[in-house]
Coordinates of C-alpha atoms in Angstrom, one line a residue:
Chain Y
M1 CA 0.0 0.0 0.0
S2 CA 1.3 3.5 -0.8
T3 CA 2.1 5.9 2.0
E4 CA -0.6 8.2 0.7
G5 CA -3.2 5.5 0.9
S6 CA -2.4 4.4 4.4
D7 CA -2.4 8.1 5.5
L8 CA -5.9 8.5 4.1
F9 CA -6.9 5.3 5.9
Q10 CA -5.5 6.5 9.2
L11 CA -7.3 9.8 8.7
W12 CA -10.6 7.9 8.1
V13 CA -10.0 5.7 11.2
Y14 CA -9.5 8.9 13.2
L15 CA -12.5 10.8 11.8
S16 CA -14.9 7.9 11.9
G17 CA -14.2 7.4 15.6
T18 CA -15.3 10.9 16.6
P19 CA -18.8 12.3 16.8
L20 CA -17.8 15.2 14.5
L21 CA -18.0 13.2 11.2
W22 CA -21.5 11.8 11.4
L23 CA -22.9 14.8 13.1
T24 CA -21.6 16.9 10.2
A25 CA -22.7 14.4 7.6
T26 CA -26.3 14.4 9.0
L27 CA -26.4 18.2 8.8
V28 CA -25.0 18.2 5.3
A29 CA -27.4 15.6 4.1
Y30 CA -30.3 17.6 5.6
V31 CA -29.1 20.9 4.1
I32 CA -29.0 19.2 0.7
A33 CA -32.5 17.6 1.2
E34 CA -33.9 21.0 2.3
M35 CA -32.4 22.7 -0.8
L36 CA -34.1 20.1 -3.0
A37 CA -37.4 20.5 -1.2
A38 CA -37.2 24.3 -1.6
K39 CA -36.4 23.9 -5.3
S40 CA -39.4 21.7 -5.8
G41 CA -41.6 24.4 -4.3
R42 CA -42.2 22.2 -1.2
H43 CA -43.8 19.5 -3.2
A44 CA -45.2 16.9 -0.8
L45 CA -43.3 14.1 -2.5
V46 CA -39.9 15.8 -1.9
N47 CA -39.8 15.0 1.8
P48 CA -36.6 16.2 3.5
V49 CA -36.5 13.3 6.1
L50 CA -36.8 10.8 3.3
I51 CA -34.1 12.3 1.1
A52 CA -31.6 13.0 3.9
A53 CA -32.0 9.5 5.4
T54 CA -31.6 7.9 1.9
L55 CA -28.4 9.9 1.2
L56 CA -27.0 8.9 4.6
I57 CA -27.9 5.2 4.2
V58 CA -26.1 5.1 0.9
V59 CA -23.0 6.7 2.5
L60 CA -23.1 4.3 5.4
L61 CA -23.4 1.3 3.1
L62 CA -20.6 2.4 0.8
S63 CA -18.2 3.2 3.7
E64 CA -19.3 0.0 5.6
T65 CA -20.2 2.0 8.7
T66 CA -22.4 0.5 11.3
Y67 CA -25.5 2.3 12.6
E68 CA -23.8 2.3 16.1
D69 CA -20.8 4.2 14.8
Y70 CA -23.1 6.6 12.9
F71 CA -25.2 7.2 16.0
T72 CA -22.2 8.4 18.1
G73 CA -22.5 11.6 16.1
A74 CA -26.2 11.6 15.2
Q75 CA -27.3 11.2 18.8
F76 CA -26.8 14.9 19.4
I77 CA -29.5 15.7 16.8
H78 CA -31.7 12.8 18.0
F79 CA -31.5 14.2 21.6
M80 CA -33.1 17.5 20.5
L81 CA -36.4 15.7 19.9
G82 CA -37.1 16.0 23.7
P83 CA -36.5 19.8 23.9
A84 CA -38.5 20.2 20.7
I85 CA -41.6 18.7 22.4
V86 CA -41.1 21.1 25.3
A87 CA -40.8 24.0 22.9
L88 CA -44.3 23.2 21.5
A89 CA -45.6 25.1 24.6
V90 CA -44.6 28.4 22.8
P91 CA -46.9 28.1 19.7
L92 CA -49.6 26.6 22.0
W93 CA -49.4 29.7 24.2
R94 CA -49.4 32.1 21.2
H95 CA -52.6 30.5 19.8
R96 CA -54.3 29.9 23.1
Q97 CA -57.5 31.8 22.2
M98 CA -58.0 29.8 19.0
V99 CA -57.2 26.6 20.9
R100 CA -59.8 27.6 23.6
R101 CA -62.5 28.3 20.9
N102 CA -61.9 24.8 19.3
L103 CA -61.4 22.9 22.5
L104 CA -64.4 20.6 22.1
P105 CA -63.8 19.6 18.4
M106 CA -60.2 19.1 19.2
L107 CA -60.7 16.8 22.2
M108 CA -63.4 14.7 20.5
A109 CA -61.3 14.4 17.3
L110 CA -58.2 13.5 19.4
L111 CA -60.1 10.8 21.3
A112 CA -61.5 9.2 18.1
G113 CA -58.2 9.6 16.1
S114 CA -55.9 8.3 18.7
T115 CA -58.0 5.2 19.3
V116 CA -58.4 4.5 15.6
A117 CA -54.6 5.0 15.1
I118 CA -53.8 2.3 17.6
L119 CA -56.6 -0.2 16.9
S120 CA -56.4 0.0 13.1
A121 CA -52.6 -0.5 13.0
V122 CA -52.6 -3.4 15.5
G123 CA -55.8 -4.8 13.9
I124 CA -54.4 -4.9 10.3
A125 CA -51.1 -6.5 11.4
W126 CA -52.9 -9.0 13.7
W127 CA -55.1 -10.0 10.7
L128 CA -52.0 -10.5 8.6
L129 CA -50.7 -12.8 11.4
A130 CA -47.8 -10.6 12.6
P131 CA -46.3 -11.8 15.9
E132 CA -46.8 -10.0 19.2
P133 CA -43.6 -7.9 19.4
I134 CA -44.5 -6.5 15.9
L135 CA -48.0 -5.6 17.1
A136 CA -46.5 -3.9 20.2
S137 CA -44.0 -2.0 18.0
L138 CA -46.9 -0.8 15.8
A139 CA -49.3 0.3 18.5
P140 CA -47.7 3.7 19.3
K141 CA -46.9 4.4 15.6
S142 CA -48.7 7.8 15.5
A143 CA -46.9 9.2 18.6
T144 CA -43.6 11.0 18.0
V145 CA -40.3 9.1 18.1
P146 CA -39.1 9.7 21.7
I147 CA -42.6 9.0 23.1
A148 CA -43.3 6.0 20.9
M149 CA -39.9 4.3 21.6
G150 CA -40.5 4.4 25.4
L151 CA -44.1 3.2 25.1
A152 CA -43.2 0.3 22.7
E153 CA -40.5 -0.9 25.2
N154 CA -43.1 -0.8 28.1
I155 CA -45.5 -3.1 26.2
G156 CA -43.0 -5.6 24.8
G157 CA -42.2 -4.0 21.4
L158 CA -38.8 -3.4 19.8
P159 CA -37.8 0.3 20.2
G160 CA -35.5 0.3 17.2
L161 CA -38.3 -1.1 14.9
T162 CA -40.8 1.4 16.4
A163 CA -38.5 4.3 15.6
I164 CA -38.6 3.2 11.9
I165 CA -42.4 2.6 11.9
V166 CA -43.0 6.0 13.5
V167 CA -40.7 7.8 10.9
V168 CA -42.4 5.9 8.0
T169 CA -45.8 6.8 9.4
G170 CA -44.7 10.4 9.7
I171 CA -43.4 10.6 6.1
F172 CA -46.5 8.8 4.7
G173 CA -48.8 11.2 6.5
A174 CA -46.8 14.2 5.3
L175 CA -46.9 12.9 1.7
T176 CA -50.6 12.2 1.6
V177 CA -52.3 14.9 3.8
T178 CA -52.4 17.7 1.2
P179 CA -53.7 15.6 -1.7
L180 CA -56.2 13.8 0.6
M181 CA -57.6 17.0 2.2
N182 CA -57.8 18.8 -1.2
A183 CA -59.6 15.8 -2.7
L184 CA -62.1 16.0 0.1
R185 CA -62.4 19.8 -0.4
I186 CA -61.6 20.5 3.3
Q187 CA -60.6 24.1 3.7
N188 CA -60.5 24.3 7.5
Y189 CA -56.7 24.5 8.2
A190 CA -57.2 23.9 11.9
A191 CA -58.9 20.6 11.2
R192 CA -56.5 19.6 8.5
G193 CA -53.5 20.3 10.7
F194 CA -55.0 18.6 13.7
A195 CA -55.6 15.5 11.6
V196 CA -52.1 15.2 10.3
G197 CA -50.7 15.9 13.8
V198 CA -52.7 13.1 15.4
A199 CA -51.9 10.6 12.5
S200 CA -48.3 11.5 11.9
H201 CA -46.8 13.5 14.7
G202 CA -43.7 15.7 14.2
I203 CA -43.0 14.9 10.5
G204 CA -46.7 15.7 9.7
T205 CA -46.4 18.8 11.9
A206 CA -43.3 20.0 10.0
R207 CA -45.2 19.5 6.7
A208 CA -48.3 21.4 8.1
F209 CA -46.1 24.4 9.1
Q210 CA -44.9 24.5 5.5
V211 CA -48.5 24.7 4.1
N212 CA -50.1 27.0 6.7
E213 CA -49.2 28.5 10.1
T214 CA -52.6 27.7 11.6
A215 CA -52.4 24.1 10.3
G216 CA -48.9 23.8 11.8
T217 CA -50.0 25.1 15.2
F218 CA -52.9 22.7 15.4
A219 CA -50.7 19.9 14.2
G220 CA -48.2 20.6 16.9
I221 CA -51.0 20.6 19.5
A222 CA -52.4 17.4 18.1
M223 CA -48.9 15.8 18.3
G224 CA -48.5 16.8 22.0
L225 CA -52.0 15.7 23.0
N226 CA -51.7 12.5 21.0
G227 CA -48.5 11.6 22.8
V228 CA -50.3 11.9 26.2
L229 CA -53.4 10.0 25.1
T230 CA -51.4 7.2 23.3
A231 CA -49.5 6.7 26.6
L232 CA -52.8 6.5 28.5
L233 CA -54.5 4.2 26.1
L234 CA -51.6 1.8 26.0
L235 CA -51.9 1.3 29.8
F236 CA -54.7 -1.0 28.7
W237 CA -52.4 -3.0 26.3
P238 CA -53.8 -6.6 26.7
F239 CA -50.7 -8.6 25.7
G240 CA -47.2 -8.9 27.2
Chain W
M1 CA -30.5 32.1 23.4
L2 CA -28.6 30.3 26.1
Q3 CA -31.2 31.2 28.7
A4 CA -34.0 29.9 26.5
L5 CA -32.3 26.6 25.7
T6 CA -31.6 26.2 29.4
L7 CA -35.2 26.8 30.2
L8 CA -36.3 24.1 27.7
L9 CA -33.8 21.6 29.2
V10 CA -34.8 22.4 32.8
C11 CA -38.5 21.8 31.9
Q12 CA -37.6 18.5 30.3
L13 CA -35.5 17.4 33.3
L14 CA -38.2 18.4 35.7
G15 CA -40.7 16.5 33.5
E16 CA -38.5 13.3 33.5
T17 CA -38.0 13.6 37.2
L18 CA -41.7 13.9 38.0
V19 CA -42.6 11.0 35.6
R20 CA -40.2 8.8 37.4
L21 CA -41.0 9.9 41.0
L22 CA -44.7 9.5 40.4
S23 CA -44.4 6.5 37.9
L24 CA -46.8 8.4 35.6
G25 CA -46.4 6.3 32.4
I26 CA -46.4 9.5 30.4
P27 CA -43.3 10.6 28.5
G28 CA -41.1 13.2 30.4
P29 CA -40.9 15.8 27.6
L30 CA -44.7 16.1 27.5
V31 CA -44.8 16.8 31.2
G32 CA -42.0 19.3 30.4
M33 CA -44.2 21.0 27.8
G34 CA -47.0 21.3 30.4
L35 CA -44.6 22.8 32.9
L36 CA -43.3 25.4 30.3
L37 CA -46.9 26.3 29.5
V38 CA -47.6 26.9 33.2
F39 CA -44.4 29.0 33.4
L40 CA -45.6 31.0 30.3
A41 CA -49.0 31.6 31.9
Y42 CA -47.3 32.8 35.1
K43 CA -44.8 35.1 33.2
G44 CA -47.5 36.4 30.8
G45 CA -45.8 34.9 27.7
P46 CA -42.4 34.0 26.2
D47 CA -39.5 36.6 25.9
Q48 CA -37.8 37.3 22.6
G49 CA -35.1 34.6 23.3
L50 CA -37.5 31.8 23.9
N51 CA -39.6 32.9 20.9
E52 CA -36.5 32.7 18.7
V53 CA -35.2 29.4 20.1
S54 CA -38.5 27.6 19.9
D55 CA -39.2 28.9 16.4
G56 CA -35.8 27.8 15.3
I57 CA -36.2 24.3 16.7
L58 CA -39.7 23.8 15.3
R59 CA -38.8 25.2 11.9
N60 CA -36.2 22.4 11.6
L61 CA -38.3 19.7 13.2
S62 CA -37.7 17.4 10.2
L63 CA -33.9 17.3 10.8
L64 CA -34.5 15.7 14.3
F65 CA -36.1 12.6 12.8
V66 CA -33.2 11.9 10.4
P67 CA -31.0 9.8 12.8
A68 CA -34.0 7.6 13.7
A69 CA -34.9 7.2 10.0
V70 CA -31.3 6.1 9.2
G71 CA -31.9 3.3 11.7
V72 CA -33.8 1.4 9.0
I73 CA -30.5 -0.2 8.0
Q74 CA -30.4 -2.0 11.4
Q75 CA -33.9 -3.5 10.9
L76 CA -33.7 -4.7 7.3
G77 CA -34.1 -8.4 8.3
L78 CA -37.2 -7.8 10.4
I79 CA -38.7 -5.5 7.8
Q80 CA -38.1 -8.2 5.0
D81 CA -39.9 -10.8 7.1
Q82 CA -42.9 -8.6 8.0
W83 CA -43.1 -6.0 5.2
L84 CA -46.7 -6.8 4.2
A85 CA -48.1 -6.5 7.7
L86 CA -46.0 -3.4 8.5
G87 CA -46.7 -1.7 5.2
L88 CA -50.5 -2.3 5.2
A89 CA -50.8 -1.4 8.9
I90 CA -48.9 1.9 8.4
I91 CA -50.7 2.9 5.2
G92 CA -54.2 1.8 6.2
S93 CA -54.0 3.1 9.8
T94 CA -52.5 6.5 8.9
L95 CA -55.1 7.2 6.2
L96 CA -58.0 6.0 8.4
T97 CA -56.7 8.1 11.4
M98 CA -56.5 11.3 9.3
L99 CA -60.0 10.7 7.9
V100 CA -61.6 10.0 11.3
T101 CA -59.8 12.8 13.0
V102 CA -60.7 15.5 10.4
G103 CA -64.3 14.1 10.2
V104 CA -64.9 14.3 14.0
F105 CA -63.3 17.7 14.2
L106 CA -65.5 19.2 11.5
G107 CA -68.6 17.4 12.7
V108 CA -68.3 18.6 16.3
A109 CA -67.4 22.2 15.1
R110 CA -70.6 22.2 12.9
L111 CA -72.8 20.9 15.8
M112 CA -71.5 23.6 18.0
Q113 CA -72.2 26.3 15.4
A114 CA -75.7 24.9 14.9
R115 CA -76.4 25.2 18.6
A116 CA -75.0 28.7 19.0

């Protein structure tokens, strides 16, 4: 091996062992994904999470990097999911009057949506003969990642699989909400946002904020409330 | 900015502590959100720093899901085994949840208007 090659190899060994490399790579992938999303005019199909994750997966596979090594850097971004949920108190405070006016529709929609989210996901998978840990991993799928992972673990699911299910649920909801609501001719942005927040948490909320500020706020509220209600409903989990 | 970030983390830490002390079964960050809301009601609203920090985080919410999404490479075997059940459960349940939620929201809002 030439000296140059082994120097490069040593540099790679050094960099891939520090959090800096994968933290930076995650940010770079996201910046690229954001640019593509902006260029497409925020088209629903150009989802930043989907693009950034795909780019990173390709890089990890090509460089034969394990997810554990990747996560040494990426954990700093993952960690911010917690403070982000706390930060939802701010838009909630700003829109408190609108929230108060819509309190009853919101609570009834939450109760119905949250129950349907759990029962339909578990029901479909059960009907297709999925084993119990898969059912438990699916049950909290509409709650946001840090909440769902904890809940899945409590009821005998696999937290890693739940994280993926939750993200895919989020992306799918974000992709379909605008065409679905437009097809139904629903113009009430509070209701539209609330629905995507209950069904697909933070990724749906991020999408709702792109479409309309009211929709985003109601999506954020829905995400927060659905986290609480999913936790309460899963106290009645019958298996495990 | 530093004060605002500290406030968010303190709320989350208090939330996690309360959840564990009282074994609530509710995630800590959610209790933290409730605590921050109580704090905002007491203070009469967020200051400029908290407005900026929370807007900044929420505007880039998508970024925070990227590390979890990349985790798909760890679960490829399981997903291959269960792709049909997982796929149909996610697609069917997400669409149904959106339809039911938006339907109940609009239905109850209409009922309230009719009564008023």
